[in-house]
Amino acid sequence: MWGGRFGEGPAAIMREINASIPFDKALWRQDLAASKAHVAMLGACGIVAGEDALAIEQGLSRIGEAFAAEGVPENWDLEDIHMTVESRLAELIGPAAGRLHTARSRNDQVATDFRLWVRDAIDQADAALIALQKALVNRAGEHADSVMPGFTHLQTAQPVTLGHHLMAYYEMLRRDRSRFADARARLDECPLGSAALAGTGFPIDREMTAQALGFARPTANSLDSVSDRDFALDYLTAAAQCALHLSRLAEELVLWASQPFGFVRLPDALSTGSSIMPQKKNPDAAELVRGHSGRIVGCAVALMVTMKGLPLAYSKDMQDDKPPVFEAHGLLGLSLAAMAGMIEGATFQTARMRQAAEFGYATATDLADWLVREAGLPFREAHHVTGAAVKLAEQRGVALEALPLADLQAIDPRIGEGVYRALSVDASVASRASHGGTAPAEVRKRVAEALAALENEA
Ligand code: ARG
């Protein structure tokens, strides 16, 4: 395709290092769509004769049928998907095929194809995020009243509800979705027609191709258009942040499924056994989601470093933009689907969770708050008194509410009978009814809002 000025063909190693067809064949649908839009425009603008434009358009359709049926052939001599399509077109329709590449370059072609691919990837990620959000919200509604220990430093802190805990992840995924939506909005400009780097002397209509491919408008600067990969980086950084969230949920599932915690049984279908220890049921899916997050972050870093310091406009380094995006997309899709399956199929051990909340002195703050509210102590003093009560309960190996009133009054005579109402984990969670708090009534409000928001999406 470009051999006119060369005395000899490429060395074997040149063919190999240069070939992107092994991975960029994934762009074949986008490449055909962009070529169809381009040739329709060339025909409409009188740059290519009507019958040639029609022949090219029909040839591209036949190539699409062939690729869908037989896959994309991988010939390293043809380098990439763009030349693979063009050479097949020449076989099908003859010399008129050569007119397709008028007023464009592979540089604007690949930038356009890849944007179209990333746009689809964003839509797929959003759909998978919605599915996981739905799973979380449904389980949260079911467990708006289920009490569990809330942790800071992974030490029992205050009782919370499982519904509240699950809704925390709903919020993270809501932000992930908005990051993907931002990426999609910024990507919404079409680079096609920027040609190699400087634009073209042919009287093309860039509005027409932009519109045909579903973009809001053509890009404004041809140099930027062929050298910009921000859309891929926006996708990858959104994916990386989403993967970080998934890794935290995965870690909690691993922890909760362990025998010392015993907070959850994961579905058999998403667990594995041990080849030597018959009693084992391992949370491998959760561990792999946790592990995949590292690879997804690695993909984002890989493309950032590839782009760092590249002069304008196109350089072949940029051909390496695609593998990390393809890899991250595959890993994220798997992670989101596995996580949705685990959340849907999890059996939460609510009795065990409640017991853990009751035995970790999780209502100590409630005792201190009661001393402030009912006995008028300054909070610092109440904190001190409560510390003494926790120490005594710990010495005896009992829960706070198991300490007799006389013993509590020996610590501070201002403690009265009413304190026991504050010491139950149910009273504790019910009292935290501030906006966004863990009270079951609040959690139910948030669940209802989330369901309405997800309903509007559908
Ligand atoms: N396969 C190339 C890529 O993915 C297409 C662009 C080639 N452009 C060029 N000037 N050689 O980046």
Short mmCIF file of C-alpha atoms and ligand atoms in Angstrom, two decimals:
data_model
loop_
_atom_site.label_atom_id
_atom_site.label_comp_id
_atom_site.label_asym_id
_atom_site.label_seq_id
_atom_site.Cartn_x
_atom_site.Cartn_y
_atom_site.Cartn_z
CA MET A 1 0.00 0.00 0.00
CA TRP A 2 2.88 2.35 0.62
CA GLY A 3 5.78 0.62 -1.18
CA GLY A 4 6.22 3.15 -4.03
CA ARG A 5 9.41 4.76 -2.74
CA PHE A 6 10.99 1.63 -1.20
CA GLY A 7 13.73 -0.44 -2.82
CA GLU A 8 13.07 -3.59 -0.80
CA GLY A 9 10.33 -5.02 1.41
CA PRO A 10 10.39 -4.89 5.20
CA ALA A 11 12.55 -7.24 7.26
CA ALA A 12 10.69 -10.03 8.99
CA ILE A 13 11.11 -8.29 12.33
CA MET A 14 9.74 -5.04 10.85
CA ARG A 15 6.63 -6.83 9.63
CA GLU A 16 6.15 -8.35 13.06
CA ILE A 17 6.74 -5.27 15.21
CA ASN A 18 4.65 -3.16 12.85
CA ALA A 19 1.59 -5.40 12.59
CA SER A 20 -1.36 -4.31 14.69
CA ILE A 21 -3.88 -6.55 12.93
CA PRO A 22 -3.63 -9.23 15.67
CA PHE A 23 -5.39 -6.82 18.03
CA ASP A 24 -6.90 -4.00 15.99
CA LYS A 25 -9.05 -6.43 14.02
CA ALA A 26 -11.42 -5.87 16.96
CA LEU A 27 -12.16 -2.51 15.31
CA TRP A 28 -13.55 -4.00 12.11
CA ARG A 29 -17.16 -2.94 12.64
CA GLN A 30 -16.10 0.62 13.47
CA ASP A 31 -13.71 0.71 10.51
CA LEU A 32 -16.45 -0.31 8.09
CA ALA A 33 -18.93 2.18 9.58
CA ALA A 34 -16.42 5.05 9.35
CA SER A 35 -15.51 4.11 5.76
CA LYS A 36 -19.17 4.01 4.77
CA ALA A 37 -19.77 7.42 6.27
CA HIS A 38 -16.66 8.74 4.51
CA VAL A 39 -17.52 7.39 1.07
CA ALA A 40 -21.13 8.58 1.30
CA MET A 41 -19.77 12.04 2.02
CA LEU A 42 -17.23 11.83 -0.84
CA GLY A 43 -20.12 10.91 -3.17
CA ALA A 44 -22.41 13.66 -1.88
CA CYS A 45 -19.67 16.28 -2.24
CA GLY A 46 -18.86 15.20 -5.78
CA ILE A 47 -15.29 14.14 -4.84
CA VAL A 48 -15.95 10.55 -5.94
CA ALA A 49 -18.35 9.67 -8.75
CA GLY A 50 -21.73 8.34 -7.66
CA GLU A 51 -21.29 4.87 -9.19
CA ASP A 52 -17.86 4.42 -7.56
CA ALA A 53 -19.21 5.53 -4.18
CA LEU A 54 -22.04 3.04 -4.53
CA ALA A 55 -19.68 0.21 -5.52
CA ILE A 56 -17.46 0.98 -2.53
CA GLU A 57 -20.44 1.13 -0.17
CA GLN A 58 -21.72 -2.25 -1.40
CA GLY A 59 -18.25 -3.75 -1.22
CA LEU A 60 -17.90 -2.63 2.39
CA SER A 61 -21.22 -4.29 3.21
CA ARG A 62 -20.04 -7.57 1.68
CA ILE A 63 -16.82 -7.36 3.68
CA GLY A 64 -18.91 -6.91 6.84
CA GLU A 65 -20.89 -10.06 6.04
CA ALA A 66 -17.70 -12.01 5.38
CA PHE A 67 -15.97 -10.83 8.58
CA ALA A 68 -19.07 -11.60 10.65
CA ALA A 69 -19.21 -15.12 9.21
CA GLU A 70 -15.53 -16.06 8.97
CA GLY A 71 -13.67 -13.63 11.19
CA VAL A 72 -11.04 -11.14 10.12
CA PRO A 73 -8.02 -12.57 8.26
CA GLU A 74 -4.68 -11.82 9.88
CA ASN A 75 -2.07 -10.96 7.29
CA TRP A 76 0.90 -9.10 8.75
CA ASP A 77 1.80 -7.66 5.37
CA LEU A 78 -1.42 -5.67 5.51
CA GLU A 79 -0.37 -4.27 8.92
CA ASP A 80 -3.71 -3.29 10.34
CA ILE A 81 -7.49 -3.43 10.03
CA HIS A 82 -7.58 -0.38 7.78
CA MET A 83 -5.36 -1.90 5.10
CA THR A 84 -6.97 -5.31 5.53
CA VAL A 85 -10.35 -3.78 4.65
CA GLU A 86 -8.95 -1.74 1.79
CA SER A 87 -7.18 -4.68 0.19
CA ARG A 88 -10.26 -6.89 0.47
CA LEU A 89 -12.29 -4.10 -1.11
CA ALA A 90 -9.87 -3.99 -4.05
CA GLU A 91 -10.27 -7.75 -4.52
CA LEU A 92 -14.04 -7.34 -4.54
CA ILE A 93 -14.59 -4.22 -6.66
CA GLY A 94 -11.31 -3.56 -8.44
CA PRO A 95 -9.51 -0.21 -8.90
CA ALA A 96 -12.47 1.93 -7.73
CA ALA A 97 -11.58 0.71 -4.22
CA GLY A 98 -8.56 3.02 -4.36
CA ARG A 99 -10.88 6.06 -4.30
CA LEU A 100 -12.05 5.34 -0.76
CA HIS A 101 -8.84 6.70 0.76
CA THR A 102 -9.32 10.13 -0.87
CA ALA A 103 -9.19 13.00 1.65
CA ARG A 104 -8.37 10.82 4.62
CA SER A 105 -5.43 9.06 6.24
CA ARG A 106 -5.09 6.09 8.51
CA ASN A 107 -4.33 8.66 11.20
CA ASP A 108 -7.79 10.19 11.25
CA GLN A 109 -9.27 6.80 10.40
CA VAL A 110 -7.84 5.03 13.45
CA ALA A 111 -8.68 7.97 15.72
CA THR A 112 -12.30 7.75 14.50
CA ASP A 113 -12.58 3.95 14.70
CA PHE A 114 -11.12 3.84 18.18
CA ARG A 115 -13.42 6.59 19.45
CA LEU A 116 -16.41 4.64 18.13
CA TRP A 117 -15.13 1.50 19.89
CA VAL A 118 -14.57 3.31 23.20
CA ARG A 119 -18.03 4.86 22.94
CA ASP A 120 -19.52 1.34 22.79
CA ALA A 121 -17.28 0.21 25.63
CA ILE A 122 -18.57 3.06 27.79
CA ASP A 123 -22.17 2.09 27.04
CA GLN A 124 -21.42 -1.53 27.96
CA ALA A 125 -19.71 -0.50 31.19
CA ASP A 126 -22.68 1.66 32.10
CA ALA A 127 -25.14 -1.19 31.51
CA ALA A 128 -23.04 -3.53 33.68
CA LEU A 129 -22.79 -0.87 36.39
CA ILE A 130 -26.58 -0.47 36.38
CA ALA A 131 -26.99 -4.24 36.81
CA LEU A 132 -24.65 -4.25 39.80
CA GLN A 133 -26.33 -1.19 41.28
CA LYS A 134 -29.70 -2.94 41.02
CA ALA A 135 -28.32 -5.99 42.80
CA LEU A 136 -26.93 -3.82 45.60
CA VAL A 137 -30.09 -1.78 46.02
CA ASN A 138 -32.31 -4.88 46.10
CA ARG A 139 -30.19 -6.53 48.77
CA ALA A 140 -29.98 -3.23 50.69
CA GLY A 141 -33.77 -2.95 50.76
CA GLU A 142 -33.99 -6.50 52.04
CA HIS A 143 -31.47 -5.73 54.80
CA ALA A 144 -32.43 -2.19 55.80
CA ASP A 145 -32.96 -3.48 59.39
CA SER A 146 -30.15 -6.04 59.59
CA VAL A 147 -27.64 -4.89 62.18
CA MET A 148 -23.92 -5.46 61.75
CA PRO A 149 -20.80 -3.91 63.21
CA GLY A 150 -19.54 -0.85 61.41
CA PHE A 151 -15.76 -0.61 61.40
CA THR A 152 -13.02 1.98 61.49
CA HIS A 153 -9.45 0.65 61.46
CA LEU A 154 -11.25 -2.68 60.98
CA GLN A 155 -12.11 -2.44 64.70
CA THR A 156 -15.77 -2.56 65.73
CA ALA A 157 -16.85 1.09 65.86
CA GLN A 158 -20.64 1.58 65.87
CA PRO A 159 -23.51 -0.61 64.78
CA VAL A 160 -24.70 0.01 61.24
CA THR A 161 -27.20 -1.73 59.03
CA LEU A 162 -26.16 -4.06 56.25
CA GLY A 163 -28.46 -2.11 53.92
CA HIS A 164 -26.51 1.04 54.72
CA HIS A 165 -23.22 -0.70 54.07
CA LEU A 166 -24.38 -2.02 50.68
CA MET A 167 -25.73 1.39 49.70
CA ALA A 168 -22.25 2.85 50.24
CA TYR A 169 -21.19 0.86 47.18
CA TYR A 170 -24.23 2.01 45.25
CA GLU A 171 -22.94 5.57 45.77
CA MET A 172 -19.43 4.68 44.56
CA LEU A 173 -20.86 3.12 41.41
CA ARG A 174 -23.07 6.17 40.87
CA ARG A 175 -19.92 8.29 40.73
CA ASP A 176 -18.27 5.74 38.43
CA ARG A 177 -21.18 6.04 36.07
CA SER A 178 -20.95 9.80 36.07
CA ARG A 179 -17.23 9.56 35.25
CA PHE A 180 -18.03 7.29 32.28
CA ALA A 181 -20.77 9.72 31.23
CA ASP A 182 -18.29 12.61 31.36
CA ALA A 183 -15.87 10.60 29.25
CA ARG A 184 -18.62 9.93 26.72
CA ALA A 185 -19.59 13.59 26.52
CA ARG A 186 -15.99 14.67 25.92
CA LEU A 187 -15.48 11.96 23.30
CA ASP A 188 -18.42 13.23 21.27
CA GLU A 189 -16.41 14.93 18.48
CA CYS A 190 -15.46 13.31 15.19
CA PRO A 191 -11.82 13.41 14.01
CA LEU A 192 -12.59 12.02 10.54
CA GLY A 193 -11.48 14.46 7.83
CA SER A 194 -8.46 15.69 9.77
CA ALA A 195 -6.52 13.50 7.31
CA ALA A 196 -2.83 12.86 8.07
CA LEU A 197 -2.37 15.89 10.33
CA ALA A 198 -3.11 19.13 8.49
CA GLY A 199 -6.62 18.66 7.09
CA THR A 200 -7.25 18.21 3.38
CA GLY A 201 -7.51 20.25 0.20
CA PHE A 202 -10.60 18.32 -0.95
CA PRO A 203 -13.97 20.04 -0.39
CA ILE A 204 -15.17 17.56 2.25
CA ASP A 205 -18.14 17.95 4.57
CA ARG A 206 -17.02 17.05 8.09
CA GLU A 207 -20.42 17.88 9.61
CA MET A 208 -21.92 15.18 7.41
CA THR A 209 -19.55 12.40 8.50
CA ALA A 210 -19.72 13.48 12.15
CA GLN A 211 -23.49 13.27 12.03
CA ALA A 212 -23.54 9.96 10.18
CA LEU A 213 -21.37 8.41 12.91
CA GLY A 214 -23.49 9.84 15.72
CA PHE A 215 -21.05 12.50 16.93
CA ALA A 216 -22.20 15.93 18.06
CA ARG A 217 -19.71 17.80 15.84
CA PRO A 218 -16.36 17.50 14.05
CA THR A 219 -13.18 18.14 16.05
CA ALA A 220 -11.72 21.64 15.78
CA ASN A 221 -7.98 21.07 15.22
CA SER A 222 -6.57 18.50 12.84
CA LEU A 223 -3.21 18.16 14.65
CA ASP A 224 -4.94 17.50 17.95
CA SER A 225 -7.47 15.20 16.30
CA VAL A 226 -4.94 12.68 15.04
CA SER A 227 -2.73 12.76 18.13
CA ASP A 228 -5.35 12.92 20.88
CA ARG A 229 -5.99 9.80 22.95
CA ASP A 230 -7.64 11.55 25.88
CA PHE A 231 -10.86 9.69 25.17
CA ALA A 232 -9.07 6.38 25.75
CA LEU A 233 -7.40 7.71 28.89
CA ASP A 234 -10.71 9.08 30.18
CA TYR A 235 -12.18 5.62 29.68
CA LEU A 236 -9.23 3.91 31.37
CA THR A 237 -9.09 6.22 34.36
CA ALA A 238 -12.85 5.86 34.87
CA ALA A 239 -12.40 2.08 34.59
CA ALA A 240 -9.49 2.15 37.03
CA GLN A 241 -11.43 4.06 39.64
CA CYS A 242 -14.39 1.74 39.20
CA ALA A 243 -12.06 -1.25 39.57
CA LEU A 244 -10.72 0.22 42.82
CA HIS A 245 -14.26 0.34 44.17
CA LEU A 246 -14.89 -3.23 43.10
CA SER A 247 -11.66 -4.31 44.79
CA ARG A 248 -12.83 -2.87 48.11
CA LEU A 249 -16.16 -4.68 47.92
CA ALA A 250 -14.33 -7.84 46.84
CA GLU A 251 -12.00 -7.56 49.83
CA GLU A 252 -14.96 -7.19 52.18
CA LEU A 253 -16.61 -10.27 50.70
CA VAL A 254 -13.38 -12.25 51.15
CA LEU A 255 -13.17 -11.09 54.75
CA TRP A 256 -16.83 -11.66 55.50
CA ALA A 257 -16.76 -15.14 53.98
CA SER A 258 -13.87 -16.18 56.26
CA GLN A 259 -14.70 -18.42 59.24
CA PRO A 260 -13.73 -15.89 61.96
CA PHE A 261 -16.16 -13.36 60.43
CA GLY A 262 -18.82 -15.69 59.08
CA PHE A 263 -20.92 -12.77 57.82
CA VAL A 264 -21.71 -14.19 54.39
CA ARG A 265 -21.95 -17.38 52.37
CA LEU A 266 -21.08 -16.78 48.75
CA PRO A 267 -22.96 -18.69 46.06
CA ASP A 268 -21.41 -22.09 45.26
CA ALA A 269 -21.56 -21.22 41.58
CA LEU A 270 -19.08 -18.38 42.16
CA SER A 271 -16.75 -20.22 44.54
CA THR A 272 -14.20 -22.98 44.10
CA GLY A 273 -13.00 -25.92 46.15
CA SER A 274 -9.52 -26.99 47.20
CA SER A 275 -7.87 -29.99 45.60
CA ILE A 276 -6.43 -31.07 48.97
CA MET A 277 -8.63 -29.66 51.76
CA PRO A 278 -12.16 -31.04 51.34
CA GLN A 279 -13.72 -28.55 53.76
CA LYS A 280 -12.60 -25.52 51.77
CA LYS A 281 -14.85 -23.22 49.81
CA ASN A 282 -12.76 -20.42 48.41
CA PRO A 283 -14.04 -16.97 47.37
CA ASP A 284 -12.02 -17.06 44.16
CA ALA A 285 -14.35 -14.82 42.15
CA ALA A 286 -14.01 -12.09 44.77
CA GLU A 287 -10.26 -12.56 44.91
CA LEU A 288 -10.02 -12.32 41.12
CA VAL A 289 -12.07 -9.12 41.09
CA ARG A 290 -9.65 -7.79 43.70
CA GLY A 291 -6.72 -8.96 41.56
CA HIS A 292 -8.10 -7.69 38.25
CA SER A 293 -8.26 -4.18 39.68
CA GLY A 294 -4.46 -4.16 39.69
CA ARG A 295 -4.34 -5.08 36.03
CA ILE A 296 -6.94 -2.45 35.10
CA VAL A 297 -4.96 0.27 36.90
CA GLY A 298 -1.91 -1.06 35.05
CA CYS A 299 -3.69 -0.57 31.70
CA ALA A 300 -4.41 3.07 32.56
CA VAL A 301 -0.80 3.65 33.58
CA ALA A 302 0.47 1.90 30.45
CA LEU A 303 -1.35 4.27 28.10
CA MET A 304 -0.44 7.36 30.12
CA VAL A 305 3.22 6.47 29.87
CA THR A 306 2.90 5.65 26.16
CA MET A 307 1.46 9.13 25.52
CA LYS A 308 3.90 10.99 27.75
CA GLY A 309 6.22 13.27 25.83
CA LEU A 310 4.95 12.40 22.32
CA PRO A 311 5.40 15.32 19.93
CA LEU A 312 2.54 16.33 17.64
CA ALA A 313 1.08 14.80 15.65
CA TYR A 314 0.80 11.02 15.10
CA SER A 315 3.66 8.69 16.09
CA LYS A 316 3.58 4.92 15.81
CA ASP A 317 3.84 4.61 19.60
CA MET A 318 0.16 5.46 19.52
CA GLN A 319 -0.64 2.14 17.87
CA ASP A 320 -0.01 0.71 21.35
CA ASP A 321 -3.07 2.58 22.63
CA LYS A 322 -5.45 -0.26 21.88
CA PRO A 323 -4.26 -3.36 23.82
CA PRO A 324 -4.57 -1.75 27.28
CA VAL A 325 -8.05 -0.45 26.48
CA PHE A 326 -9.21 -3.81 25.13
CA GLU A 327 -7.72 -5.61 28.12
CA ALA A 328 -9.22 -3.24 30.69
CA HIS A 329 -12.61 -3.48 29.01
CA GLY A 330 -12.61 -7.27 29.17
CA LEU A 331 -11.46 -7.36 32.78
CA LEU A 332 -13.93 -4.73 33.91
CA GLY A 333 -16.85 -6.47 32.22
CA LEU A 334 -15.96 -9.77 33.91
CA SER A 335 -15.46 -8.10 37.28
CA LEU A 336 -18.79 -6.27 37.18
CA ALA A 337 -20.66 -9.41 36.13
CA ALA A 338 -18.98 -11.58 38.78
CA MET A 339 -19.69 -9.00 41.45
CA ALA A 340 -23.36 -8.72 40.48
CA GLY A 341 -23.62 -12.51 40.69
CA MET A 342 -22.01 -12.60 44.13
CA ILE A 343 -24.21 -9.83 45.53
CA GLU A 344 -27.37 -11.39 44.09
CA GLY A 345 -26.48 -14.85 45.37
CA ALA A 346 -24.92 -14.00 48.74
CA THR A 347 -26.54 -15.44 51.86
CA PHE A 348 -25.94 -12.87 54.57
CA GLN A 349 -25.58 -14.43 58.04
CA THR A 350 -27.59 -11.76 59.81
CA ALA A 351 -27.66 -13.48 63.21
CA ARG A 352 -23.89 -13.72 63.20
CA MET A 353 -23.56 -10.07 62.14
CA ARG A 354 -25.87 -8.92 64.92
CA GLN A 355 -23.96 -10.98 67.46
CA ALA A 356 -20.69 -9.42 66.31
CA ALA A 357 -22.19 -5.95 66.70
CA GLU A 358 -23.46 -6.78 70.19
CA PHE A 359 -20.17 -8.17 71.43
CA GLY A 360 -17.83 -5.49 70.18
CA TYR A 361 -19.00 -2.68 72.54
CA ALA A 362 -20.31 -1.02 69.44
CA THR A 363 -22.85 0.99 71.46
CA ALA A 364 -20.22 2.67 73.65
CA THR A 365 -20.76 5.94 71.75
CA ASP A 366 -24.49 5.61 72.47
CA LEU A 367 -23.76 5.38 76.20
CA ALA A 368 -21.60 8.51 75.98
CA ASP A 369 -24.28 10.32 73.94
CA TRP A 370 -26.91 9.27 76.55
CA LEU A 371 -24.77 10.75 79.35
CA VAL A 372 -24.56 14.02 77.41
CA ARG A 373 -28.25 14.09 76.48
CA GLU A 374 -29.93 12.75 79.62
CA ALA A 375 -27.41 13.46 82.41
CA GLY A 376 -25.98 16.73 81.09
CA LEU A 377 -22.30 15.67 81.10
CA PRO A 378 -19.85 17.37 78.76
CA PHE A 379 -18.96 14.92 75.94
CA ARG A 380 -15.30 14.55 77.02
CA GLU A 381 -16.36 13.54 80.53
CA ALA A 382 -19.02 11.19 79.15
CA HIS A 383 -16.32 9.63 76.95
CA HIS A 384 -14.21 8.97 80.08
CA VAL A 385 -17.10 7.47 82.06
CA THR A 386 -18.01 5.23 79.14
CA GLY A 387 -14.41 4.09 78.85
CA ALA A 388 -14.55 2.90 82.46
CA ALA A 389 -17.81 1.01 81.77
CA VAL A 390 -16.27 -0.70 78.69
CA LYS A 391 -13.22 -1.65 80.76
CA LEU A 392 -15.42 -3.26 83.41
CA ALA A 393 -17.51 -5.14 80.83
CA GLU A 394 -14.32 -6.34 79.14
CA GLN A 395 -12.91 -7.59 82.48
CA ARG A 396 -16.08 -9.58 83.04
CA GLY A 397 -16.31 -10.71 79.42
CA VAL A 398 -19.88 -9.42 79.03
CA ALA A 399 -21.75 -6.94 76.82
CA LEU A 400 -22.29 -3.35 78.04
CA GLU A 401 -26.01 -3.90 78.54
CA ALA A 402 -25.23 -6.93 80.76
CA LEU A 403 -23.64 -4.71 83.43
CA PRO A 404 -26.03 -4.27 86.39
CA LEU A 405 -27.25 -0.72 87.08
CA ALA A 406 -25.52 -0.67 90.47
CA ASP A 407 -22.15 -1.29 88.83
CA LEU A 408 -22.76 1.43 86.25
CA GLN A 409 -23.80 3.83 89.03
CA ALA A 410 -20.63 2.97 90.93
CA ILE A 411 -18.75 4.37 87.92
CA ASP A 412 -21.00 7.44 87.74
CA PRO A 413 -24.06 7.98 89.95
CA ARG A 414 -25.77 10.06 87.26
CA ILE A 415 -26.41 6.92 85.17
CA GLY A 416 -30.07 5.87 85.40
CA GLU A 417 -32.31 2.93 84.36
CA GLY A 418 -33.14 4.61 81.03
CA VAL A 419 -29.62 4.01 79.78
CA TYR A 420 -30.44 0.41 78.85
CA ARG A 421 -32.73 1.60 76.07
CA ALA A 422 -29.75 3.35 74.47
CA LEU A 423 -27.50 0.32 74.73
CA SER A 424 -29.27 -2.03 72.34
CA VAL A 425 -27.88 -2.17 68.82
CA ASP A 426 -31.35 -1.61 67.37
CA ALA A 427 -31.83 1.58 69.39
CA SER A 428 -28.36 2.66 68.31
CA VAL A 429 -28.96 2.33 64.57
CA ALA A 430 -32.50 3.74 64.82
CA SER A 431 -31.14 6.87 66.52
CA ARG A 432 -28.74 7.67 63.67
CA ALA A 433 -31.45 9.19 61.49
CA SER A 434 -29.49 12.19 60.24
CA HIS A 435 -29.60 12.58 56.45
CA GLY A 436 -27.47 9.77 55.01
CA GLY A 437 -27.26 8.04 58.40
CA THR A 438 -27.60 4.32 59.08
CA ALA A 439 -31.12 4.34 60.59
CA PRO A 440 -33.34 1.75 58.84
CA ALA A 441 -35.87 4.49 57.99
CA GLU A 442 -33.12 6.54 56.31
CA VAL A 443 -31.76 3.54 54.46
CA ARG A 444 -35.25 2.79 53.13
CA LYS A 445 -35.51 6.38 51.85
CA ARG A 446 -32.18 6.09 50.04
CA VAL A 447 -33.17 2.71 48.60
CA ALA A 448 -36.44 4.16 47.31
CA GLU A 449 -34.58 7.09 45.71
CA ALA A 450 -32.07 4.74 44.13
CA LEU A 451 -34.79 2.47 42.76
CA ALA A 452 -36.58 5.48 41.26
CA ALA A 453 -33.32 6.72 39.71
CA LEU A 454 -32.55 3.29 38.23
CA GLU A 455 -36.13 3.01 36.99
CA ASN A 456 -35.73 6.29 35.09
CA GLU A 457 -32.62 4.92 33.35
CA ALA A 458 -34.36 1.89 31.99
N1 ARG B 1 -2.30 0.77 12.75
C1 ARG B 1 -2.09 2.15 12.98
C2 ARG B 1 -2.46 2.52 14.42
O1 ARG B 1 -3.17 1.78 15.02
C3 ARG B 1 -2.90 2.99 12.04
C4 ARG B 1 -2.34 4.34 11.79
C5 ARG B 1 -1.13 4.25 10.93
N2 ARG B 1 -0.64 5.56 10.63
C6 ARG B 1 0.59 5.74 10.16
N3 ARG B 1 0.95 6.97 9.98
N4 ARG B 1 1.40 4.75 9.93
O2 ARG B 1 -2.01 3.51 14.95
#
